[in-house]
Structure formats: structure tokens, C-alpha cells
Amino acid sequence: MAETFSKRERRKKKIEKKREKELRRDERRNTVTQRKTLEEMMAYVDENGNLSDTPPDPKNVRKIAADEIAIAVPKAAPADPEALLTGVISYFDPVKGYGFVVNELTKERLFVHVTGLAQPDTELNMGDKVSYTATRSDRGMQAISVMKR
């Protein structure tokens, strides 16, 4: 019985697909068996912070003491810890008796309560320039001894 054209074409395509699949499988096996050496896998960082495949020149190596490395930058502390900080009232609600002051130097936002005012009869409004002392409360930093300037 004679094979039709379409059957012959389908059979050719099937054989071709099988051969391509075997080739891909052989390539995968070859890449797995061809392992790179440690030196080929190494990457180096140059003096500019870029990755490179060449090791750094040992002549240019500098010794750095561990205590010279700054892990974090500390917040700037005032020169005199007893000195009053200055800031601007960013929000104050006289009905509820609380608000916030923003430090002029660090832009840190601190909580202000009417009980923290130096003179209890002082009225604070948004935009008022004040001087204060910062203290840590159980909920974060708080301004106490707040006085208008």
C-alpha cells in the first residue's frame, strides 16, 4: 500500500523533532559535565566598585583597620547637650492639647503636649518658632520645656 504525501510529511516532521530533542538533551548533558573551575567562576571588585574577571593588583592593596569602617552614620548630636534645640510648630490642636514640632537642623518631628510647655498659658500656633528640650518617652521622642522664641 502506498503512503500518501501528508503521512510521509508527518513522519518526517516527527523524526526531525525527535532528532532535535536528542541534540538538545546532549547539549544539556555536555554543559553539566563541563564544569568550570573555581578560577573561571571568580568575580572581583575593582577600586571603582565594578565587577571584573581579573584579580586586583597586589601592589595597590591597602590595609584597613576594622574600627575605621563606619557601619552607620550616627545622628548629629548638638555640641552642648544642655543647649535648647530650636524648631517650628508644624501642627498644633489647642482643643486636644497636642501637636508636633520640626527640628530646624535635623528635620526630626517631635511630639508636643500642653503638659510639656514651659509656661502652661502659652498658646502655640502653626509656624511658631520655639525652643525646647528633647526627651525619649515610651512612644518616641517628645519635646518638653517648650518656649516661644
PDB file of N, CA, C and O in Angstrom, residues 85-145:
ATOM      1  N   LEU A  85      17.169  73.062  71.872  1.00  0.00           N
ATOM      2  CA  LEU A  85      17.012  72.861  70.436  1.00  0.00           C
ATOM      3  C   LEU A  85      15.983  73.850  69.923  1.00  0.00           C
ATOM      4  O   LEU A  85      15.124  74.329  70.673  1.00  0.00           O
ATOM      5  N   THR A  86      16.045  74.157  68.641  1.00  0.00           N
ATOM      6  CA  THR A  86      15.078  75.081  68.050  1.00  0.00           C
ATOM      7  C   THR A  86      14.301  74.363  66.963  1.00  0.00           C
ATOM      8  O   THR A  86      14.800  73.433  66.329  1.00  0.00           O
ATOM      9  N   GLY A  87      13.073  74.824  66.751  1.00  0.00           N
ATOM     10  CA  GLY A  87      12.233  74.222  65.736  1.00  0.00           C
ATOM     11  C   GLY A  87      11.038  75.082  65.423  1.00  0.00           C
ATOM     12  O   GLY A  87      10.876  76.186  65.949  1.00  0.00           O
ATOM     13  N   VAL A  88      10.177  74.536  64.561  1.00  0.00           N
ATOM     14  CA  VAL A  88       8.969  75.230  64.127  1.00  0.00           C
ATOM     15  C   VAL A  88       7.779  74.313  64.383  1.00  0.00           C
ATOM     16  O   VAL A  88       7.846  73.115  64.108  1.00  0.00           O
ATOM     17  N   ILE A  89       6.695  74.872  64.886  1.00  0.00           N
ATOM     18  CA  ILE A  89       5.477  74.092  65.114  1.00  0.00           C
ATOM     19  C   ILE A  89       4.864  73.770  63.755  1.00  0.00           C
ATOM     20  O   ILE A  89       4.521  74.665  62.986  1.00  0.00           O
ATOM     21  N   SER A  90       4.747  72.481  63.433  1.00  0.00           N
ATOM     22  CA  SER A  90       4.184  72.083  62.142  1.00  0.00           C
ATOM     23  C   SER A  90       2.690  71.812  62.254  1.00  0.00           C
ATOM     24  O   SER A  90       1.958  71.914  61.271  1.00  0.00           O
ATOM     25  N   TYR A  91       2.234  71.450  63.473  1.00  0.00           N
ATOM     26  CA  TYR A  91       0.807  71.194  63.698  1.00  0.00           C
ATOM     27  C   TYR A  91       0.553  71.340  65.191  1.00  0.00           C
ATOM     28  O   TYR A  91       1.367  70.892  66.007  1.00  0.00           O
ATOM     29  N   PHE A  92      -0.552  71.993  65.540  1.00  0.00           N
ATOM     30  CA  PHE A  92      -0.944  72.053  66.947  1.00  0.00           C
ATOM     31  C   PHE A  92      -2.453  72.205  67.026  1.00  0.00           C
ATOM     32  O   PHE A  92      -3.030  73.073  66.381  1.00  0.00           O
ATOM     33  N   ASP A  93      -3.083  71.361  67.818  1.00  0.00           N
ATOM     34  CA  ASP A  93      -4.528  71.406  68.037  1.00  0.00           C
ATOM     35  C   ASP A  93      -4.763  71.848  69.482  1.00  0.00           C
ATOM     36  O   ASP A  93      -4.559  71.076  70.419  1.00  0.00           O
ATOM     37  N   PRO A  94      -5.185  73.115  69.689  1.00  0.00           N
ATOM     38  CA  PRO A  94      -5.358  73.610  71.058  1.00  0.00           C
ATOM     39  C   PRO A  94      -6.508  72.925  71.799  1.00  0.00           C
ATOM     40  O   PRO A  94      -6.481  72.821  73.023  1.00  0.00           O
ATOM     41  N   VAL A  95      -7.492  72.420  71.060  1.00  0.00           N
ATOM     42  CA  VAL A  95      -8.625  71.746  71.706  1.00  0.00           C
ATOM     43  C   VAL A  95      -8.161  70.431  72.333  1.00  0.00           C
ATOM     44  O   VAL A  95      -8.486  70.119  73.485  1.00  0.00           O
ATOM     45  N   LYS A  96      -7.389  69.662  71.573  1.00  0.00           N
ATOM     46  CA  LYS A  96      -6.906  68.375  72.079  1.00  0.00           C
ATOM     47  C   LYS A  96      -5.632  68.532  72.900  1.00  0.00           C
ATOM     48  O   LYS A  96      -5.275  67.641  73.668  1.00  0.00           O
ATOM     49  N   GLY A  97      -4.901  69.623  72.725  1.00  0.00           N
ATOM     50  CA  GLY A  97      -3.736  69.898  73.543  1.00  0.00           C
ATOM     51  C   GLY A  97      -2.450  69.225  73.097  1.00  0.00           C
ATOM     52  O   GLY A  97      -1.561  69.009  73.911  1.00  0.00           O
ATOM     53  N   TYR A  98      -2.332  68.911  71.845  1.00  0.00           N
ATOM     54  CA  TYR A  98      -1.076  68.313  71.371  1.00  0.00           C
ATOM     55  C   TYR A  98      -0.760  68.786  69.969  1.00  0.00           C
ATOM     56  O   TYR A  98      -1.597  69.361  69.273  1.00  0.00           O
ATOM     57  N   GLY A  99       0.482  68.539  69.550  1.00  0.00           N
ATOM     58  CA  GLY A  99       0.924  68.911  68.211  1.00  0.00           C
ATOM     59  C   GLY A  99       2.305  68.350  67.947  1.00  0.00           C
ATOM     60  O   GLY A  99       2.782  67.470  68.663  1.00  0.00           O
ATOM     61  N   PHE A 100       2.963  68.914  66.929  1.00  0.00           N
ATOM     62  CA  PHE A 100       4.282  68.436  66.538  1.00  0.00           C
ATOM     63  C   PHE A 100       5.193  69.617  66.231  1.00  0.00           C
ATOM     64  O   PHE A 100       4.754  70.642  65.713  1.00  0.00           O
ATOM     65  N   VAL A 101       6.454  69.446  66.573  1.00  0.00           N
ATOM     66  CA  VAL A 101       7.472  70.442  66.272  1.00  0.00           C
ATOM     67  C   VAL A 101       8.532  69.776  65.398  1.00  0.00           C
ATOM     68  O   VAL A 101       8.880  68.617  65.604  1.00  0.00           O
ATOM     69  N   VAL A 102       9.024  70.522  64.393  1.00  0.00           N
ATOM     70  CA  VAL A 102      10.053  70.013  63.482  1.00  0.00           C
ATOM     71  C   VAL A 102      11.366  70.722  63.797  1.00  0.00           C
ATOM     72  O   VAL A 102      11.431  71.957  63.785  1.00  0.00           O
ATOM     73  N   ASN A 103      12.403  69.935  64.088  1.00  0.00           N
ATOM     74  CA  ASN A 103      13.719  70.488  64.394  1.00  0.00           C
ATOM     75  C   ASN A 103      14.262  71.197  63.170  1.00  0.00           C
ATOM     76  O   ASN A 103      14.184  70.692  62.054  1.00  0.00           O
ATOM     77  N   GLU A 104      14.849  72.394  63.374  1.00  0.00           N
ATOM     78  CA  GLU A 104      15.360  73.175  62.249  1.00  0.00           C
ATOM     79  C   GLU A 104      16.578  72.544  61.584  1.00  0.00           C
ATOM     80  O   GLU A 104      16.756  72.651  60.385  1.00  0.00           O
ATOM     81  N   LEU A 105      17.409  71.857  62.361  1.00  0.00           N
ATOM     82  CA  LEU A 105      18.633  71.282  61.792  1.00  0.00           C
ATOM     83  C   LEU A 105      18.414  69.895  61.219  1.00  0.00           C
ATOM     84  O   LEU A 105      18.775  69.618  60.080  1.00  0.00           O
ATOM     85  N   THR A 106      17.826  68.998  62.007  1.00  0.00           N
ATOM     86  CA  THR A 106      17.715  67.600  61.587  1.00  0.00           C
ATOM     87  C   THR A 106      16.403  67.276  60.888  1.00  0.00           C
ATOM     88  O   THR A 106      16.241  66.192  60.361  1.00  0.00           O
ATOM     89  N   LYS A 107      15.453  68.193  60.919  1.00  0.00           N
ATOM     90  CA  LYS A 107      14.111  67.992  60.338  1.00  0.00           C
ATOM     91  C   LYS A 107      13.379  66.830  61.003  1.00  0.00           C
ATOM     92  O   LYS A 107      12.473  66.243  60.439  1.00  0.00           O
ATOM     93  N   GLU A 108      13.794  66.501  62.234  1.00  0.00           N
ATOM     94  CA  GLU A 108      13.145  65.443  63.000  1.00  0.00           C
ATOM     95  C   GLU A 108      11.847  65.985  63.579  1.00  0.00           C
ATOM     96  O   GLU A 108      11.773  67.127  64.023  1.00  0.00           O
ATOM     97  N   ARG A 109      10.804  65.171  63.574  1.00  0.00           N
ATOM     98  CA  ARG A 109       9.477  65.587  64.043  1.00  0.00           C
ATOM     99  C   ARG A 109       9.255  65.024  65.439  1.00  0.00           C
ATOM    100  O   ARG A 109       9.350  63.821  65.651  1.00  0.00           O
ATOM    101  N   LEU A 110       8.950  65.906  66.397  1.00  0.00           N
ATOM    102  CA  LEU A 110       8.767  65.503  67.781  1.00  0.00           C
ATOM    103  C   LEU A 110       7.355  65.861  68.244  1.00  0.00           C
ATOM    104  O   LEU A 110       6.787  66.867  67.839  1.00  0.00           O
ATOM    105  N   PHE A 111       6.842  65.054  69.143  1.00  0.00           N
ATOM    106  CA  PHE A 111       5.515  65.243  69.724  1.00  0.00           C
ATOM    107  C   PHE A 111       5.591  66.327  70.793  1.00  0.00           C
ATOM    108  O   PHE A 111       6.551  66.417  71.550  1.00  0.00           O
ATOM    109  N   VAL A 112       4.559  67.178  70.852  1.00  0.00           N
ATOM    110  CA  VAL A 112       4.468  68.237  71.856  1.00  0.00           C
ATOM    111  C   VAL A 112       3.099  68.140  72.511  1.00  0.00           C
ATOM    112  O   VAL A 112       2.086  68.017  71.819  1.00  0.00           O
ATOM    113  N   HIS A 113       3.069  68.192  73.842  1.00  0.00           N
ATOM    114  CA  HIS A 113       1.801  68.171  74.583  1.00  0.00           C
ATOM    115  C   HIS A 113       1.767  69.413  75.460  1.00  0.00           C
ATOM    116  O   HIS A 113       2.806  69.955  75.842  1.00  0.00           O
ATOM    117  N   VAL A 114       0.574  69.876  75.797  1.00  0.00           N
ATOM    118  CA  VAL A 114       0.449  71.086  76.609  1.00  0.00           C
ATOM    119  C   VAL A 114       1.113  70.922  77.968  1.00  0.00           C
ATOM    120  O   VAL A 114       1.561  71.899  78.568  1.00  0.00           O
ATOM    121  N   THR A 115       1.212  69.700  78.456  1.00  0.00           N
ATOM    122  CA  THR A 115       1.899  69.483  79.728  1.00  0.00           C
ATOM    123  C   THR A 115       3.405  69.670  79.585  1.00  0.00           C
ATOM    124  O   THR A 115       4.093  69.828  80.588  1.00  0.00           O
ATOM    125  N   GLY A 116       3.920  69.710  78.368  1.00  0.00           N
ATOM    126  CA  GLY A 116       5.346  69.898  78.123  1.00  0.00           C
ATOM    127  C   GLY A 116       5.720  71.340  77.860  1.00  0.00           C
ATOM    128  O   GLY A 116       6.867  71.632  77.551  1.00  0.00           O
ATOM    129  N   LEU A 117       4.767  72.274  77.984  1.00  0.00           N
ATOM    130  CA  LEU A 117       5.069  73.686  77.768  1.00  0.00           C
ATOM    131  C   LEU A 117       5.746  74.261  79.002  1.00  0.00           C
ATOM    132  O   LEU A 117       5.418  73.913  80.142  1.00  0.00           O
ATOM    133  N   ALA A 118       6.708  75.171  78.793  1.00  0.00           N
ATOM    134  CA  ALA A 118       7.401  75.803  79.921  1.00  0.00           C
ATOM    135  C   ALA A 118       6.430  76.693  80.694  1.00  0.00           C
ATOM    136  O   ALA A 118       6.460  76.738  81.919  1.00  0.00           O
ATOM    137  N   GLN A 119       5.571  77.426  79.982  1.00  0.00           N
ATOM    138  CA  GLN A 119       4.535  78.253  80.613  1.00  0.00           C
ATOM    139  C   GLN A 119       3.197  77.723  80.127  1.00  0.00           C
ATOM    140  O   GLN A 119       2.875  77.818  78.945  1.00  0.00           O
ATOM    141  N   PRO A 120       2.386  77.136  81.009  1.00  0.00           N
ATOM    142  CA  PRO A 120       1.136  76.482  80.604  1.00  0.00           C
ATOM    143  C   PRO A 120       0.143  77.402  79.900  1.00  0.00           C
ATOM    144  O   PRO A 120      -0.680  76.938  79.128  1.00  0.00           O
ATOM    145  N   ASP A 121       0.218  78.711  80.112  1.00  0.00           N
ATOM    146  CA  ASP A 121      -0.741  79.620  79.469  1.00  0.00           C
ATOM    147  C   ASP A 121      -0.312  80.028  78.064  1.00  0.00           C
ATOM    148  O   ASP A 121      -0.998  80.791  77.400  1.00  0.00           O
ATOM    149  N   THR A 122       0.814  79.517  77.568  1.00  0.00           N
ATOM    150  CA  THR A 122       1.306  79.837  76.226  1.00  0.00           C
ATOM    151  C   THR A 122       0.411  79.193  75.177  1.00  0.00           C
ATOM    152  O   THR A 122       0.023  78.035  75.296  1.00  0.00           O
ATOM    153  N   GLU A 123       0.093  79.986  74.142  1.00  0.00           N
ATOM    154  CA  GLU A 123      -0.710  79.460  73.022  1.00  0.00           C
ATOM    155  C   GLU A 123       0.219  79.196  71.842  1.00  0.00           C
ATOM    156  O   GLU A 123       0.952  80.078  71.425  1.00  0.00           O
ATOM    157  N   LEU A 124       0.206  77.988  71.325  1.00  0.00           N
ATOM    158  CA  LEU A 124       1.037  77.641  70.169  1.00  0.00           C
ATOM    159  C   LEU A 124       0.185  77.582  68.908  1.00  0.00           C
ATOM    160  O   LEU A 124      -0.943  77.099  68.939  1.00  0.00           O
ATOM    161  N   ASN A 125       0.750  78.096  67.808  1.00  0.00           N
ATOM    162  CA  ASN A 125       0.083  78.052  66.506  1.00  0.00           C
ATOM    163  C   ASN A 125       1.060  77.492  65.476  1.00  0.00           C
ATOM    164  O   ASN A 125       2.272  77.499  65.694  1.00  0.00           O
ATOM    165  N   MET A 126       0.514  77.035  64.358  1.00  0.00           N
ATOM    166  CA  MET A 126       1.372  76.518  63.292  1.00  0.00           C
ATOM    167  C   MET A 126       2.300  77.626  62.809  1.00  0.00           C
ATOM    168  O   MET A 126       1.887  78.767  62.634  1.00  0.00           O
ATOM    169  N   GLY A 127       3.582  77.288  62.626  1.00  0.00           N
ATOM    170  CA  GLY A 127       4.559  78.248  62.140  1.00  0.00           C
ATOM    171  C   GLY A 127       5.310  78.972  63.234  1.00  0.00           C
ATOM    172  O   GLY A 127       6.260  79.703  62.948  1.00  0.00           O
ATOM    173  N   ASP A 128       4.906  78.809  64.497  1.00  0.00           N
ATOM    174  CA  ASP A 128       5.617  79.465  65.606  1.00  0.00           C
ATOM    175  C   ASP A 128       7.002  78.847  65.761  1.00  0.00           C
ATOM    176  O   ASP A 128       7.164  77.635  65.716  1.00  0.00           O
ATOM    177  N   LYS A 129       7.998  79.715  65.984  1.00  0.00           N
ATOM    178  CA  LYS A 129       9.356  79.241  66.254  1.00  0.00           C
ATOM    179  C   LYS A 129       9.466  79.030  67.758  1.00  0.00           C
ATOM    180  O   LYS A 129       9.076  79.891  68.542  1.00  0.00           O
ATOM    181  N   VAL A 130       9.993  77.861  68.131  1.00  0.00           N
ATOM    182  CA  VAL A 130      10.084  77.507  69.537  1.00  0.00           C
ATOM    183  C   VAL A 130      11.462  76.946  69.856  1.00  0.00           C
ATOM    184  O   VAL A 130      12.194  76.519  68.972  1.00  0.00           O
ATOM    185  N   SER A 131      11.796  76.970  71.137  1.00  0.00           N
ATOM    186  CA  SER A 131      12.980  76.269  71.628  1.00  0.00           C
ATOM    187  C   SER A 131      12.483  75.235  72.632  1.00  0.00           C
ATOM    188  O   SER A 131      11.488  75.457  73.321  1.00  0.00           O
ATOM    189  N   TYR A 132      13.179  74.116  72.705  1.00  0.00           N
ATOM    190  CA  TYR A 132      12.691  73.005  73.521  1.00  0.00           C
ATOM    191  C   TYR A 132      13.834  72.085  73.907  1.00  0.00           C
ATOM    192  O   TYR A 132      14.951  72.212  73.421  1.00  0.00           O
ATOM    193  N   THR A 133      13.514  71.148  74.774  1.00  0.00           N
ATOM    194  CA  THR A 133      14.427  70.082  75.149  1.00  0.00           C
ATOM    195  C   THR A 133      13.798  68.773  74.697  1.00  0.00           C
ATOM    196  O   THR A 133      12.612  68.557  74.925  1.00  0.00           O
ATOM    197  N   ALA A 134      14.586  67.923  74.067  1.00  0.00           N
ATOM    198  CA  ALA A 134      14.066  66.641  73.569  1.00  0.00           C
ATOM    199  C   ALA A 134      14.305  65.560  74.613  1.00  0.00           C
ATOM    200  O   ALA A 134      15.356  65.513  75.242  1.00  0.00           O
ATOM    201  N   THR A 135      13.309  64.711  74.784  1.00  0.00           N
ATOM    202  CA  THR A 135      13.428  63.585  75.695  1.00  0.00           C
ATOM    203  C   THR A 135      12.761  62.372  75.077  1.00  0.00           C
ATOM    204  O   THR A 135      11.861  62.512  74.248  1.00  0.00           O
ATOM    205  N   ARG A 136      13.199  61.209  75.477  1.00  0.00           N
ATOM    206  CA  ARG A 136      12.618  59.973  74.944  1.00  0.00           C
ATOM    207  C   ARG A 136      11.484  59.547  75.869  1.00  0.00           C
ATOM    208  O   ARG A 136      11.667  59.396  77.067  1.00  0.00           O
ATOM    209  N   SER A 137      10.312  59.340  75.284  1.00  0.00           N
ATOM    210  CA  SER A 137       9.170  58.828  76.038  1.00  0.00           C
ATOM    211  C   SER A 137       8.921  57.387  75.612  1.00  0.00           C
ATOM    212  O   SER A 137       9.621  56.861  74.753  1.00  0.00           O
ATOM    213  N   ASP A 138       7.922  56.768  76.193  1.00  0.00           N
ATOM    214  CA  ASP A 138       7.638  55.377  75.843  1.00  0.00           C
ATOM    215  C   ASP A 138       7.117  55.245  74.417  1.00  0.00           C
ATOM    216  O   ASP A 138       7.137  54.163  73.844  1.00  0.00           O
ATOM    217  N   ARG A 139       6.673  56.321  73.803  1.00  0.00           N
ATOM    218  CA  ARG A 139       6.168  56.272  72.420  1.00  0.00           C
ATOM    219  C   ARG A 139       7.085  56.953  71.419  1.00  0.00           C
ATOM    220  O   ARG A 139       6.714  57.157  70.271  1.00  0.00           O
ATOM    221  N   GLY A 140       8.262  57.357  71.835  1.00  0.00           N
ATOM    222  CA  GLY A 140       9.189  58.009  70.915  1.00  0.00           C
ATOM    223  C   GLY A 140       9.687  59.319  71.484  1.00  0.00           C
ATOM    224  O   GLY A 140       9.540  59.603  72.672  1.00  0.00           O
ATOM    225  N   MET A 141      10.282  60.140  70.619  1.00  0.00           N
ATOM    226  CA  MET A 141      10.850  61.408  71.061  1.00  0.00           C
ATOM    227  C   MET A 141       9.745  62.420  71.303  1.00  0.00           C
ATOM    228  O   MET A 141       8.766  62.490  70.567  1.00  0.00           O
ATOM    229  N   GLN A 142       9.923  63.225  72.376  1.00  0.00           N
ATOM    230  CA  GLN A 142       8.928  64.212  72.773  1.00  0.00           C
ATOM    231  C   GLN A 142       9.645  65.494  73.138  1.00  0.00           C
ATOM    232  O   GLN A 142      10.733  65.473  73.711  1.00  0.00           O
ATOM    233  N   ALA A 143       9.035  66.625  72.813  1.00  0.00           N
ATOM    234  CA  ALA A 143       9.595  67.928  73.167  1.00  0.00           C
ATOM    235  C   ALA A 143       8.998  68.360  74.502  1.00  0.00           C
ATOM    236  O   ALA A 143       7.779  68.325  74.691  1.00  0.00           O
ATOM    237  N   ILE A 144       9.886  68.755  75.434  1.00  0.00           N
ATOM    238  CA  ILE A 144       9.426  69.276  76.722  1.00  0.00           C
ATOM    239  C   ILE A 144      10.076  70.630  76.933  1.00  0.00           C
ATOM    240  O   ILE A 144      10.992  71.012  76.192  1.00  0.00           O
ATOM    241  N   SER A 145       9.626  71.363  77.907  1.00  0.00           N
ATOM    242  CA  SER A 145      10.123  72.720  78.194  1.00  0.00           C
ATOM    243  C   SER A 145      10.049  73.589  76.943  1.00  0.00           C
ATOM    244  O   SER A 145      10.986  74.298  76.605  1.00  0.00           O
TER     245      SER A 145
END
